């Protein structure tokens, strides 16, 4: 049981890193809406990850309001 929890936490961290890095690459390539979704996913996974929160906030400020 403890091993399963450790595996779940590890997978969550992999997903977090992937979402954030994908957001960075999408933003660099000018694909701002998909980047926004990836940053949102990274923040959903770990709201305490400052770099993801900062990236999300920065990109939200760049995009026009709906």
CSV table of C-alpha atoms in Angstrom, one decimal:
chain,number,residue,atom,x,y,z
A,1,UNK,CA,0.0,0.0,0.0
A,2,UNK,CA,2.8,2.4,0.9
A,3,UNK,CA,4.5,1.6,-2.4
A,4,UNK,CA,1.4,2.4,-4.4
A,5,UNK,CA,1.1,5.8,-2.7
A,6,UNK,CA,4.8,6.5,-3.5
A,7,UNK,CA,4.2,5.5,-7.1
A,8,UNK,CA,1.1,7.8,-7.3
A,9,UNK,CA,3.1,10.7,-5.9
A,10,UNK,CA,5.9,10.0,-8.4
A,11,UNK,CA,3.5,10.0,-11.3
A,12,UNK,CA,1.9,13.2,-10.1
A,13,UNK,CA,5.3,14.9,-10.0
A,14,UNK,CA,6.0,13.6,-13.5
A,15,UNK,CA,2.7,15.0,-14.7
A,16,UNK,CA,3.4,18.3,-13.0
A,17,UNK,CA,6.8,18.7,-14.6
A,18,UNK,CA,5.4,17.7,-18.0
A,19,UNK,CA,2.5,20.1,-17.9
A,20,UNK,CA,4.8,23.0,-16.9
A,21,UNK,CA,7.5,22.3,-19.4
A,22,UNK,CA,4.9,21.7,-22.2
A,23,UNK,CA,3.4,25.1,-21.2
A,24,UNK,CA,6.8,26.8,-21.5
A,25,UNK,CA,7.4,25.3,-25.0
A,26,UNK,CA,3.9,26.1,-26.2
A,27,UNK,CA,4.2,29.7,-25.0
A,28,UNK,CA,7.6,30.0,-26.7
A,29,UNK,CA,6.1,28.9,-30.0
A,30,UNK,CA,3.3,31.4,-29.7
A,31,UNK,CA,0.5,28.9,-28.9
A,32,UNK,CA,-0.8,30.8,-25.9
A,33,UNK,CA,-4.2,29.2,-25.3
A,34,UNK,CA,-2.7,25.7,-25.2
A,35,UNK,CA,0.1,27.0,-23.0
A,36,UNK,CA,-2.5,28.5,-20.6
A,37,UNK,CA,-4.2,25.1,-20.3
A,38,UNK,CA,-0.9,23.4,-19.5
A,39,UNK,CA,0.0,26.0,-16.8
A,40,UNK,CA,-3.5,25.6,-15.3
A,41,UNK,CA,-3.0,21.9,-15.2
A,42,UNK,CA,0.4,22.3,-13.5
A,43,UNK,CA,-1.2,24.6,-10.9
A,44,UNK,CA,-4.1,22.3,-10.4
A,45,UNK,CA,-1.6,19.4,-9.6
A,46,UNK,CA,0.5,21.6,-7.2
A,47,UNK,CA,-0.8,25.0,-6.4
A,48,UNK,CA,2.4,25.7,-4.3
A,49,UNK,CA,4.7,25.4,-7.4
A,50,UNK,CA,5.7,29.1,-7.7
A,51,UNK,CA,7.2,28.8,-11.1
A,52,UNK,CA,3.9,27.4,-12.5
A,53,UNK,CA,1.8,30.0,-10.7
A,54,UNK,CA,4.0,32.8,-12.0
A,55,UNK,CA,3.9,31.5,-15.5
A,56,UNK,CA,0.1,31.2,-15.4
A,57,UNK,CA,-0.3,34.7,-14.0
A,58,UNK,CA,2.1,36.2,-16.6
A,59,UNK,CA,0.4,34.5,-19.5
A,60,UNK,CA,-3.1,35.5,-18.2
A,61,UNK,CA,-1.9,39.1,-18.1
A,62,UNK,CA,-0.8,38.8,-21.8
A,63,UNK,CA,-4.0,37.4,-23.1
A,64,UNK,CA,-7.1,39.5,-23.8
A,65,UNK,CA,-10.0,39.0,-21.3
A,66,UNK,CA,-12.8,36.8,-22.6
